[in-house]
Short mmCIF file of N, CA, C and O in Angstrom, two decimals:
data_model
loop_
_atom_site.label_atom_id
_atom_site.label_comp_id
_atom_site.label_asym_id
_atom_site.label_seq_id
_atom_site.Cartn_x
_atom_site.Cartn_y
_atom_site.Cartn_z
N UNK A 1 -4.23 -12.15 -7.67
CA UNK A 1 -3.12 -11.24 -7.49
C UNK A 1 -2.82 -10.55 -8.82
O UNK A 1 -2.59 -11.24 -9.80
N UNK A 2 -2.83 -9.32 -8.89
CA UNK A 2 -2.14 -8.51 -9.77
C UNK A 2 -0.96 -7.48 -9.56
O UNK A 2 -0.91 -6.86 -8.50
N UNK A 3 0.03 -7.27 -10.56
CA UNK A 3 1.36 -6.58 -10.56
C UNK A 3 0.95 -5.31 -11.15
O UNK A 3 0.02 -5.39 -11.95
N UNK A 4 1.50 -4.01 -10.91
CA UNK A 4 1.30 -3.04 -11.42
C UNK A 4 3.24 -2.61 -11.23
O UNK A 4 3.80 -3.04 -10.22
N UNK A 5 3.84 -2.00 -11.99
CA UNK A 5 4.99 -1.26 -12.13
C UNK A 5 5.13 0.04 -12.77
O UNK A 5 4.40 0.44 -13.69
N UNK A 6 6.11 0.70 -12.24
CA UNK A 6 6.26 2.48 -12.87
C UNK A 6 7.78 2.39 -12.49
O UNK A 6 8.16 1.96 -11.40
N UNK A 7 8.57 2.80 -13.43
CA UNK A 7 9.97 2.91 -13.79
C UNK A 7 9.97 5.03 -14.14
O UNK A 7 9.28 5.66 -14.94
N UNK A 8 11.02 5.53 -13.17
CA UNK A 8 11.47 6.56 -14.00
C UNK A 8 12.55 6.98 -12.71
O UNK A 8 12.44 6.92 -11.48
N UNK A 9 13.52 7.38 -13.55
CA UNK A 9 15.05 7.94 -13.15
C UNK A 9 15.40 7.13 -12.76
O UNK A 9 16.01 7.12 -11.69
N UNK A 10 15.11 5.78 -13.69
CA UNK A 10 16.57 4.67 -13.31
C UNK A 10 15.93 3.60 -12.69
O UNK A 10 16.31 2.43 -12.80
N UNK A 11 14.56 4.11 -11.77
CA UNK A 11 14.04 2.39 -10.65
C UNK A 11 12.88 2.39 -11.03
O UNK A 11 12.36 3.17 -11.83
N UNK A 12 12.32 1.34 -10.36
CA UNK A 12 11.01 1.09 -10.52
C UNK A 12 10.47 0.55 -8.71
O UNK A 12 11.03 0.10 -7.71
N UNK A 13 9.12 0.94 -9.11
CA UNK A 13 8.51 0.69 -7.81
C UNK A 13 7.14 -0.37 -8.71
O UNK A 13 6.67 -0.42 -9.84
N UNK A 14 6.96 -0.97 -7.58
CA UNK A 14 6.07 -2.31 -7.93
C UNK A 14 4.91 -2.02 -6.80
O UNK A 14 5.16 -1.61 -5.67
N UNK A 15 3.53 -2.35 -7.34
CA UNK A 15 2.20 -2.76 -6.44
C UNK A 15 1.87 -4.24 -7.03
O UNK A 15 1.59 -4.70 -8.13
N UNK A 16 2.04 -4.75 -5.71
CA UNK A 16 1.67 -6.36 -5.81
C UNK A 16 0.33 -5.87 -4.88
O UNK A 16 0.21 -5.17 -3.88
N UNK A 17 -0.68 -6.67 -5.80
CA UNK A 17 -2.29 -6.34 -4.83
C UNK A 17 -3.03 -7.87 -4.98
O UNK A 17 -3.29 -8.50 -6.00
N UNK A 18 -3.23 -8.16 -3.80
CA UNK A 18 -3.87 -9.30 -3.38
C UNK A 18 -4.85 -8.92 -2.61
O UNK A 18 -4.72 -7.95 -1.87
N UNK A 19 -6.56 -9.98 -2.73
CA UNK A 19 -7.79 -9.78 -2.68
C UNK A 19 -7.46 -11.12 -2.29
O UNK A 19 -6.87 -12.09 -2.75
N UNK A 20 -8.61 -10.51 -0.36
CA UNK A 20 -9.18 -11.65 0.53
C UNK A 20 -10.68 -11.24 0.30
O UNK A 20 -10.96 -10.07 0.54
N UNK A 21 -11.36 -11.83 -0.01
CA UNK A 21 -13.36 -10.95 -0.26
C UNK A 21 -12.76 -9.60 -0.64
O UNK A 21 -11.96 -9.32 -1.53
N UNK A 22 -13.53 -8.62 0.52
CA UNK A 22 -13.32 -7.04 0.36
C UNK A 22 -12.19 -6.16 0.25
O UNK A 22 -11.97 -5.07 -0.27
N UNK A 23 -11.41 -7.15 1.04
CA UNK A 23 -9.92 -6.73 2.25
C UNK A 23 -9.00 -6.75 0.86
O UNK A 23 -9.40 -7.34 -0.15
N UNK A 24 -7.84 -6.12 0.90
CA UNK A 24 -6.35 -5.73 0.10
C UNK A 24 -5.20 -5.46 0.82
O UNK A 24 -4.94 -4.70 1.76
N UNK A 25 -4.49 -6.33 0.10
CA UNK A 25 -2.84 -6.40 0.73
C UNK A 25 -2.23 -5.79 -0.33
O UNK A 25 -2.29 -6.49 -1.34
N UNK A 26 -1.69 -4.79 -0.47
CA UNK A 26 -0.34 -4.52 -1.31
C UNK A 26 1.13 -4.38 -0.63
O UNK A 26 1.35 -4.19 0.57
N UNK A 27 1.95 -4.49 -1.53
CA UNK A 27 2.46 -4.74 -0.99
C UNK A 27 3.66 -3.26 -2.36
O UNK A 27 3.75 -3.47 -3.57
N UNK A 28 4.20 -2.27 -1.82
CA UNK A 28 4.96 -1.53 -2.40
C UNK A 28 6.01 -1.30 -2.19
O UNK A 28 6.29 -0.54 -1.26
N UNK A 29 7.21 -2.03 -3.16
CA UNK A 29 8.26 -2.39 -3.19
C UNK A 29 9.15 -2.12 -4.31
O UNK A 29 8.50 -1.82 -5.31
N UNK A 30 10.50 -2.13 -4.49
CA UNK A 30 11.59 -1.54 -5.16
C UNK A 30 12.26 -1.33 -4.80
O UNK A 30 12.51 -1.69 -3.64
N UNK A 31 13.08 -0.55 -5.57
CA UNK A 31 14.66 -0.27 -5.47
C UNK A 31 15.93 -1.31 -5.97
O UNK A 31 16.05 -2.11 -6.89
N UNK A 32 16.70 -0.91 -4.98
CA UNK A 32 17.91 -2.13 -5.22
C UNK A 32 17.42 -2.82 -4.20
O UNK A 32 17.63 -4.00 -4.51
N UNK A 33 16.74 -2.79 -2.87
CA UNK A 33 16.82 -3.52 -1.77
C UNK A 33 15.44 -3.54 -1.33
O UNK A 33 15.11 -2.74 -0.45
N UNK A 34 14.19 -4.73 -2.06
CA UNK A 34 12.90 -4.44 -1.72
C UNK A 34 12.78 -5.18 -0.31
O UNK A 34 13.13 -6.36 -0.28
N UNK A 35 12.39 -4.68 0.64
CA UNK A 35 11.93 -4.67 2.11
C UNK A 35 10.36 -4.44 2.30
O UNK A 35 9.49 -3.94 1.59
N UNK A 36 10.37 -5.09 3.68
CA UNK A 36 9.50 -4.33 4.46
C UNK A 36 9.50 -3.44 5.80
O UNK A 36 9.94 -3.88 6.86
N UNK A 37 9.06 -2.38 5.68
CA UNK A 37 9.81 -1.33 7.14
C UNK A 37 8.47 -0.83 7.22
O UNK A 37 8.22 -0.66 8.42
N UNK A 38 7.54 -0.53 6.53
CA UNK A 38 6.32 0.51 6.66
C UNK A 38 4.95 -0.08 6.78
O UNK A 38 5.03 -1.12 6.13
N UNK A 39 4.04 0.00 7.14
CA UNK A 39 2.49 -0.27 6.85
C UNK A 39 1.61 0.23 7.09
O UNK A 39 1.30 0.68 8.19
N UNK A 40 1.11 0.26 6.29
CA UNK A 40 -0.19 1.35 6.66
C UNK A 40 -1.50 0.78 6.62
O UNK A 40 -1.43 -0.32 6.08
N UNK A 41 -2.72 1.10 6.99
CA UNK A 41 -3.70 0.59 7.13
C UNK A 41 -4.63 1.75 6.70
O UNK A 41 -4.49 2.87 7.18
N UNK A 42 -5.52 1.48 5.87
CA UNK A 42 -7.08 2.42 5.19
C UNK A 42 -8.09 1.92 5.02
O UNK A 42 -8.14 0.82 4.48
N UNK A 43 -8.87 2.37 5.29
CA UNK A 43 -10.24 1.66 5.41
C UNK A 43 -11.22 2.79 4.04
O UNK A 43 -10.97 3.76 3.33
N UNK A 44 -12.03 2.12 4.24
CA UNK A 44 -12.93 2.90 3.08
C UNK A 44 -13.68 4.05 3.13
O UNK A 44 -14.40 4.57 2.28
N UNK A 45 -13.31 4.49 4.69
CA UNK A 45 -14.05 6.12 5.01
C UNK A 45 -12.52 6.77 4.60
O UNK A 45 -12.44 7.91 5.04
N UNK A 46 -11.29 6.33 3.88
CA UNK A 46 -10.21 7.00 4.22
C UNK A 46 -9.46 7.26 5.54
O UNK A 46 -8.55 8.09 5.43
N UNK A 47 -9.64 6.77 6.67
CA UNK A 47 -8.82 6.79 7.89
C UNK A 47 -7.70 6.03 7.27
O UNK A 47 -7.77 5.29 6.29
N UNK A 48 -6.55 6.36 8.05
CA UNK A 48 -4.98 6.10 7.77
C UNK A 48 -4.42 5.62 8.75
O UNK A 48 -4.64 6.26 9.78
N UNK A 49 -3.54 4.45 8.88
CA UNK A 49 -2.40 4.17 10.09
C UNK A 49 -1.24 3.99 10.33
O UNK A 49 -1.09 2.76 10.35
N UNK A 50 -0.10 4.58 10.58
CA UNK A 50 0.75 3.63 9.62
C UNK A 50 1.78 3.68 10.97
O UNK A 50 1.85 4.54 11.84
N UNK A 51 2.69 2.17 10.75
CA UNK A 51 3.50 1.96 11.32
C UNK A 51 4.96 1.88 10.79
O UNK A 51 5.16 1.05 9.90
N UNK A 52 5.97 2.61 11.22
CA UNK A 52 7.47 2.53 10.90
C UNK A 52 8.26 1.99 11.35
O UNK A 52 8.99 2.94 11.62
N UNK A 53 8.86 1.00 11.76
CA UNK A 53 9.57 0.36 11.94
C UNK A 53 11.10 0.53 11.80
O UNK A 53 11.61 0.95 10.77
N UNK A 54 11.86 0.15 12.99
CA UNK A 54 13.23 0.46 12.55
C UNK A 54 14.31 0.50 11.60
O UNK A 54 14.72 -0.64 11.38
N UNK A 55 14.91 1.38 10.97
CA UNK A 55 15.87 1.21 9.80
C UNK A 55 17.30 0.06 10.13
O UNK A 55 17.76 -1.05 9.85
N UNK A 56 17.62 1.71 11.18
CA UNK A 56 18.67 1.58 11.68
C UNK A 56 18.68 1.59 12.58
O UNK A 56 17.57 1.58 13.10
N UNK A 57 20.05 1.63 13.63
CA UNK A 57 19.72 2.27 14.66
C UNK A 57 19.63 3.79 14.47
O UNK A 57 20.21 4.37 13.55
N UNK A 58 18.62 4.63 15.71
CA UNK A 58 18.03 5.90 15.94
C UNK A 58 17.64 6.45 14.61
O UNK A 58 17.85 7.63 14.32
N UNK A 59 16.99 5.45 13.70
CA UNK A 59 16.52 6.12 12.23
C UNK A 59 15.11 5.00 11.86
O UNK A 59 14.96 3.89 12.38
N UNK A 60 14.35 5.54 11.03
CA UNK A 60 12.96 4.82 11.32
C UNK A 60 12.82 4.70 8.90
O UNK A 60 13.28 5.27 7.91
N UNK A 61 12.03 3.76 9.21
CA UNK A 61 11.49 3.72 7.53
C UNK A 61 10.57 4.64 7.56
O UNK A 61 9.68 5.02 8.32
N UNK A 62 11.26 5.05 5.99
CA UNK A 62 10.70 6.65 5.77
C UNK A 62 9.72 6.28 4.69
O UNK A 62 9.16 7.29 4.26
N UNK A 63 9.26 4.97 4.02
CA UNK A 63 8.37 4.60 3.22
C UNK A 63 6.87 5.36 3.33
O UNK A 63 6.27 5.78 2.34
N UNK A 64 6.40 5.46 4.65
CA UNK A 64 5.29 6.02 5.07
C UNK A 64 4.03 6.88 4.02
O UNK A 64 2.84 6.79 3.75
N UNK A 65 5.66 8.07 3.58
CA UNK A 65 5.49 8.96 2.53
C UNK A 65 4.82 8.54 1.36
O UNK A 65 4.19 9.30 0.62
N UNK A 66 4.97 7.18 1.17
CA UNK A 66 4.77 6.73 -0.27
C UNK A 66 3.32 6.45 0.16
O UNK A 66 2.35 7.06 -0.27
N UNK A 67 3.28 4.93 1.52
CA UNK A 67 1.67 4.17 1.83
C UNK A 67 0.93 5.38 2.04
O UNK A 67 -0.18 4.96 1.70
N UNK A 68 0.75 6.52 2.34
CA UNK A 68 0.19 7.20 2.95
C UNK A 68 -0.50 7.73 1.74
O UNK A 68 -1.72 7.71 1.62
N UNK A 69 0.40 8.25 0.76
CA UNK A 69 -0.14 8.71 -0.58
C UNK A 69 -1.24 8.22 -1.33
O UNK A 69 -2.21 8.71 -1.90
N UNK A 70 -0.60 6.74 -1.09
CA UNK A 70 -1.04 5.84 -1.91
C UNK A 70 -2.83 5.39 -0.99
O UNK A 70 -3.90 5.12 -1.54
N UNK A 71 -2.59 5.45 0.13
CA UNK A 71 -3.60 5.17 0.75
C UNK A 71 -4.90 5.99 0.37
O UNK A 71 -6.04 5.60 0.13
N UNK A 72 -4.37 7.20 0.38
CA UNK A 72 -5.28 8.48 -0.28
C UNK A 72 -6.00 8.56 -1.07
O UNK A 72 -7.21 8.72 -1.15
N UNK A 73 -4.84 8.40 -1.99
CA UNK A 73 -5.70 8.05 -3.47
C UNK A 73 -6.59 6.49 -4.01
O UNK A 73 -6.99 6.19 -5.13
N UNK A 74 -6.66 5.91 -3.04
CA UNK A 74 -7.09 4.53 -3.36
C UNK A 74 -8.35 4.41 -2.35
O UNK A 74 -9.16 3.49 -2.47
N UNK A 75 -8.44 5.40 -1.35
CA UNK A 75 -9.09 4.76 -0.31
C UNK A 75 -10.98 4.67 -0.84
O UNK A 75 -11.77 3.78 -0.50
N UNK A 76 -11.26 5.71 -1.60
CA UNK A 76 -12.71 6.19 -1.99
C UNK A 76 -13.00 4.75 -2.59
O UNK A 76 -14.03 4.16 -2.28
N UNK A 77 -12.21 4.28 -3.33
CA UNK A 77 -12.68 2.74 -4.42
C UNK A 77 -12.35 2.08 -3.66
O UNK A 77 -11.68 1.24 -4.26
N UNK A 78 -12.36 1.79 -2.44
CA UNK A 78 -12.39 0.53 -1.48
C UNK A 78 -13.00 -0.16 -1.08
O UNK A 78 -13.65 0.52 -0.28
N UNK A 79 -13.41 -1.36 -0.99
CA UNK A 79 -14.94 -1.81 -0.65
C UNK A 79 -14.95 -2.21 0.68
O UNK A 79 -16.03 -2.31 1.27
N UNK A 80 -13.66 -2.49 1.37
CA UNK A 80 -13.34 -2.95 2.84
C UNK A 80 -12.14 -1.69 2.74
O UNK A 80 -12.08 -0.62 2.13
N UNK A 81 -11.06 -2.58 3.85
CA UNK A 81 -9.89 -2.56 4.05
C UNK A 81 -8.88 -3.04 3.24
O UNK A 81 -8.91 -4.02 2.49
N UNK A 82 -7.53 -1.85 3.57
CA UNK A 82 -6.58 -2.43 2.78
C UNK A 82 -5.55 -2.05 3.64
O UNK A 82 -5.53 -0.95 4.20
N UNK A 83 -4.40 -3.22 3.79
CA UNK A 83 -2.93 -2.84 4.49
C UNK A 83 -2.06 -2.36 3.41
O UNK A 83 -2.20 -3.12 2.45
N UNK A 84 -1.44 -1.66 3.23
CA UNK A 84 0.13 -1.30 2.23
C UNK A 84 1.15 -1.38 3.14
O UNK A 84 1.26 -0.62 4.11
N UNK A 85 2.29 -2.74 2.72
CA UNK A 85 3.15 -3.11 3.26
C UNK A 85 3.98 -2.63 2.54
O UNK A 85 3.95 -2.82 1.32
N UNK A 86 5.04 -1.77 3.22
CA UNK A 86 6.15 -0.97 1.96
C UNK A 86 7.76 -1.12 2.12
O UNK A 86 8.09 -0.91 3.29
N UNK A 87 8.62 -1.35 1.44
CA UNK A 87 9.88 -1.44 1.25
C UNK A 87 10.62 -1.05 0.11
O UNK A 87 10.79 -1.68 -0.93
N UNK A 88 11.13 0.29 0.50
CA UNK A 88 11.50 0.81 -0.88
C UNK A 88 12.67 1.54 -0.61
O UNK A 88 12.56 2.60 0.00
N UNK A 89 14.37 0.92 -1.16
CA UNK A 89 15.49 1.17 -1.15
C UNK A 89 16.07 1.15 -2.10
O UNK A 89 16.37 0.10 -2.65
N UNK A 90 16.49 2.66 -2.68
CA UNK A 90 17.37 2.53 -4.02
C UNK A 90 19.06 3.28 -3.40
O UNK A 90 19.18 4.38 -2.87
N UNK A 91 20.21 2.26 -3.67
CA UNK A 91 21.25 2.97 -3.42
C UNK A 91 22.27 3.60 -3.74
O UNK A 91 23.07 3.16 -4.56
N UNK A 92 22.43 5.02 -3.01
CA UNK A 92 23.16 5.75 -3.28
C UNK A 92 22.01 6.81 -4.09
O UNK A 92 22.43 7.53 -4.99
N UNK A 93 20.34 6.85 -3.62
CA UNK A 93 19.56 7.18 -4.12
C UNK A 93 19.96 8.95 -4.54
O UNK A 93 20.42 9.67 -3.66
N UNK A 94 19.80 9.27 -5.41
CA UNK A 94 19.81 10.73 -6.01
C UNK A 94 18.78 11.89 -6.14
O UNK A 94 17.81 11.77 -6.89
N UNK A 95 19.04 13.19 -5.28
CA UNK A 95 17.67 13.92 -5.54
C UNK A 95 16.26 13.55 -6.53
O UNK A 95 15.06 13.38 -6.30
N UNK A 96 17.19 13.56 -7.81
CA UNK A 96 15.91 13.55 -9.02
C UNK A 96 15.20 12.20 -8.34
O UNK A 96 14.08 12.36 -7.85
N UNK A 97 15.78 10.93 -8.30
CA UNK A 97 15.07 9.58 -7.98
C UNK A 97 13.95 10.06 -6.67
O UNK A 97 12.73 9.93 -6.75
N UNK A 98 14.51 10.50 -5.74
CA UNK A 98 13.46 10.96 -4.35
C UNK A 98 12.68 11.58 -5.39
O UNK A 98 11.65 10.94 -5.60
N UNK A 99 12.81 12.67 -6.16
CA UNK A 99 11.60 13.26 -6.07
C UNK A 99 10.38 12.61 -7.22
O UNK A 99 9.28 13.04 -7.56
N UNK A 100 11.02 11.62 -7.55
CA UNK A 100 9.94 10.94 -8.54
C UNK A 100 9.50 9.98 -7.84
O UNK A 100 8.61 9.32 -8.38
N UNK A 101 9.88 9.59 -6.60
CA UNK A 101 9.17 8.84 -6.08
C UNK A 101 7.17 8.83 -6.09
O UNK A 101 6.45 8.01 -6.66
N UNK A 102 6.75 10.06 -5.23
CA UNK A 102 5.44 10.28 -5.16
C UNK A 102 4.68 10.30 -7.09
O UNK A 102 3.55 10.05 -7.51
N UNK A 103 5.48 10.56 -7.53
CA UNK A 103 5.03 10.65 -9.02
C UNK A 103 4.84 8.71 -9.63
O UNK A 103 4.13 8.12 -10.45
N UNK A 104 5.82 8.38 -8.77
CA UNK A 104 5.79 7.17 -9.40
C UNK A 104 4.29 6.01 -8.45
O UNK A 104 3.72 5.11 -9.05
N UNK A 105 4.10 6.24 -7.54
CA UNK A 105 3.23 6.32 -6.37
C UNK A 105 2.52 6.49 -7.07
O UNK A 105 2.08 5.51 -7.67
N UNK A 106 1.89 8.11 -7.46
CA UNK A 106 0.52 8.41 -8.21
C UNK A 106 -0.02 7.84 -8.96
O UNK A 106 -1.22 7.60 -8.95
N UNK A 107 1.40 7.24 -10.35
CA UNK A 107 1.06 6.92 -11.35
C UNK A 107 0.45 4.91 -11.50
O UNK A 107 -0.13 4.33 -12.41
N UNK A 108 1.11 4.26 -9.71
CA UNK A 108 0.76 2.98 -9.28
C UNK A 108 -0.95 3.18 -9.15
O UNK A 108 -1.81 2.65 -9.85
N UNK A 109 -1.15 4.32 -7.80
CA UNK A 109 -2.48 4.33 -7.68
C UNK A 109 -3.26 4.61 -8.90
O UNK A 109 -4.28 3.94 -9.01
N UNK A 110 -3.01 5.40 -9.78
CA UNK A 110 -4.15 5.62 -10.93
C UNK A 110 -4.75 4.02 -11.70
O UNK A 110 -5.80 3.73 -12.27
N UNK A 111 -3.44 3.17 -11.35
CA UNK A 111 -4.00 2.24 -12.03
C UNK A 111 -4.54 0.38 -11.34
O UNK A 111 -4.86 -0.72 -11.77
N UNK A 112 -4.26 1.28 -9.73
CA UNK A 112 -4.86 0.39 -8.62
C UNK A 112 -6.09 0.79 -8.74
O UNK A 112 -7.01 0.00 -8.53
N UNK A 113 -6.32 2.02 -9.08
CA UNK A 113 -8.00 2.76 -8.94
C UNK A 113 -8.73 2.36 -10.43
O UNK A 113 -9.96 2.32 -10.48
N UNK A 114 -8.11 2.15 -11.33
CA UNK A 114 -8.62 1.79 -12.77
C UNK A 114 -9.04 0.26 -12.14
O UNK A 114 -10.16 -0.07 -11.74
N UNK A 115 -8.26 -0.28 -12.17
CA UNK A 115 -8.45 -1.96 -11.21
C UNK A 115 -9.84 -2.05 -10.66
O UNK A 115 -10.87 -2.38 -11.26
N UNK A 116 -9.67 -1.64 -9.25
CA UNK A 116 -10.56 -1.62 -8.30
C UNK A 116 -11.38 -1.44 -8.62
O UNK A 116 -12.16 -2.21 -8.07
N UNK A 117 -12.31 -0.29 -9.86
CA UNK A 117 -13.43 -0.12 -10.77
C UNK A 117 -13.95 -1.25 -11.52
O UNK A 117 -15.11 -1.51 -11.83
N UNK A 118 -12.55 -2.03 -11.82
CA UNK A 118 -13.56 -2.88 -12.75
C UNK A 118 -13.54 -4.56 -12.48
O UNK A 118 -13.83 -5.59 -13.09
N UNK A 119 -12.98 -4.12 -11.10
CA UNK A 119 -12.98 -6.06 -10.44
C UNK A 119 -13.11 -5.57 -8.96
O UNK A 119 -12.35 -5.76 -8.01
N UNK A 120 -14.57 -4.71 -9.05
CA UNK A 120 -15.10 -5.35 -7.90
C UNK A 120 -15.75 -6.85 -7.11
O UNK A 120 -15.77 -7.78 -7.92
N UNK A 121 -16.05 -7.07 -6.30
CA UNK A 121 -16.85 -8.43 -5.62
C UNK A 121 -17.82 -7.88 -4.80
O UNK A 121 -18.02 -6.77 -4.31
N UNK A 122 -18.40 -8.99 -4.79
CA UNK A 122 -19.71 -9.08 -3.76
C UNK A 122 -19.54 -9.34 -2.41
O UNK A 122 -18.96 -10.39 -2.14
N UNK A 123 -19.87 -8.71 -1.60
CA UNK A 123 -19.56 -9.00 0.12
C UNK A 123 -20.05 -10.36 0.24
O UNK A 123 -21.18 -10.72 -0.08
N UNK A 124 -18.76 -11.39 0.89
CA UNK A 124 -19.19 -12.25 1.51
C UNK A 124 -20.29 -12.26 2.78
O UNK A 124 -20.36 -11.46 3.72
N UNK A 125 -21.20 -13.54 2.46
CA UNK A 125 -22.06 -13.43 3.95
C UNK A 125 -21.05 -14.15 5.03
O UNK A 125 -20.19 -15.02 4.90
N UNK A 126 -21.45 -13.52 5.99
CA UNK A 126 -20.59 -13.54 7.68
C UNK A 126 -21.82 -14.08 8.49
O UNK A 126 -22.92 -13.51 8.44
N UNK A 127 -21.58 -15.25 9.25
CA UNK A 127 -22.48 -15.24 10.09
C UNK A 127 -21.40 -15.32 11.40
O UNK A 127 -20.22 -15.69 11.46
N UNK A 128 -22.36 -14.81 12.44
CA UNK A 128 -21.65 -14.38 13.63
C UNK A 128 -22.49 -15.61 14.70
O UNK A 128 -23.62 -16.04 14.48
N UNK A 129 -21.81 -15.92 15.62
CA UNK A 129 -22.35 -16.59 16.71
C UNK A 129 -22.87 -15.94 17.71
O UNK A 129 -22.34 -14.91 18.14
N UNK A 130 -24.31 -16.58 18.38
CA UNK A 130 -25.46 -15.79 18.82
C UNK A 130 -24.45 -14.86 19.72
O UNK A 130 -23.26 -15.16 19.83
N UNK A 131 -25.12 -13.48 20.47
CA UNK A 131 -24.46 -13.32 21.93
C UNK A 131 -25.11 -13.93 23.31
O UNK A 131 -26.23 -14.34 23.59
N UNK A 132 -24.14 -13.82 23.88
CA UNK A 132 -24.32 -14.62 25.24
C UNK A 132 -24.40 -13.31 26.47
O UNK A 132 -23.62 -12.37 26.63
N UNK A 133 -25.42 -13.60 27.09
CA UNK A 133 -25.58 -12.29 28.11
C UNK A 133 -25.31 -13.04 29.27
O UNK A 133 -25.88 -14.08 29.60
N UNK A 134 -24.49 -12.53 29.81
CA UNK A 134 -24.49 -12.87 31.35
C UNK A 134 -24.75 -12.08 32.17
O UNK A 134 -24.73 -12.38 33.36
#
């Protein structure tokens, strides 16, 4: 497991990244109130998935914005799959803070992607059980 952090206009957002073999969990979190509401799913051709989950009532987590980014820029150095589990609440949040969000995002992935370059692994062997024809 490794921590990555980026602080500007007051918060910080955190990438916690955990390695199963190929596969990656992060997990992108901050604010005053770190949660989980968002997830997204990327695979290494870059396909994207993401699920939002309820805030409130008739209001959905708007994190998306961030996994989605982040998915982007990370997906080419992927050797499998990766989920980004996201929770990110700062309150009484202020224009300038929103808009440094994606900046602060960028500046996580540049150094999830520095990472991923230099602690790659070797594909585990998988053996599968014969098939059965009926």
């Amino acid at each position: 497991m490794i921590e990555f952090t980026v602080t500007k206009e007051g918060y910080s957002i955190k990438a916690v990244v955990e390695r199963q073999a190929q596969d990656l969990l992060i997990q992108l979190i901050g604010g005053d109130v770190m949660h989980y509401g968002v997830v997204t799913t990327v695979d290494k051709y870059g396909k994207l998935q993401t699920i939002a989950l309820p805030s409130r009532p008739e209001h959905f987590h708007q994190e998306g914005l961030l996994t989605e980014l982040l998915g982007h820029k990370i997906a080419s150095h992927l050797q499998n799959n990766a989920f980004i589990v996201s929770g990110v609440h700062v309150n009484n949040i202020s224009d300038a803070q929103m808009h440094v969000a994606p900046m602060i995002v960028l500046d996580l992935a540049a150094q999830i992607t520095a990472w991923l370059k230099d602690n790659q692994v070797a594909a585990p062997e998988e053996i599968f059980a014969p098939s059965k024809n009926h």
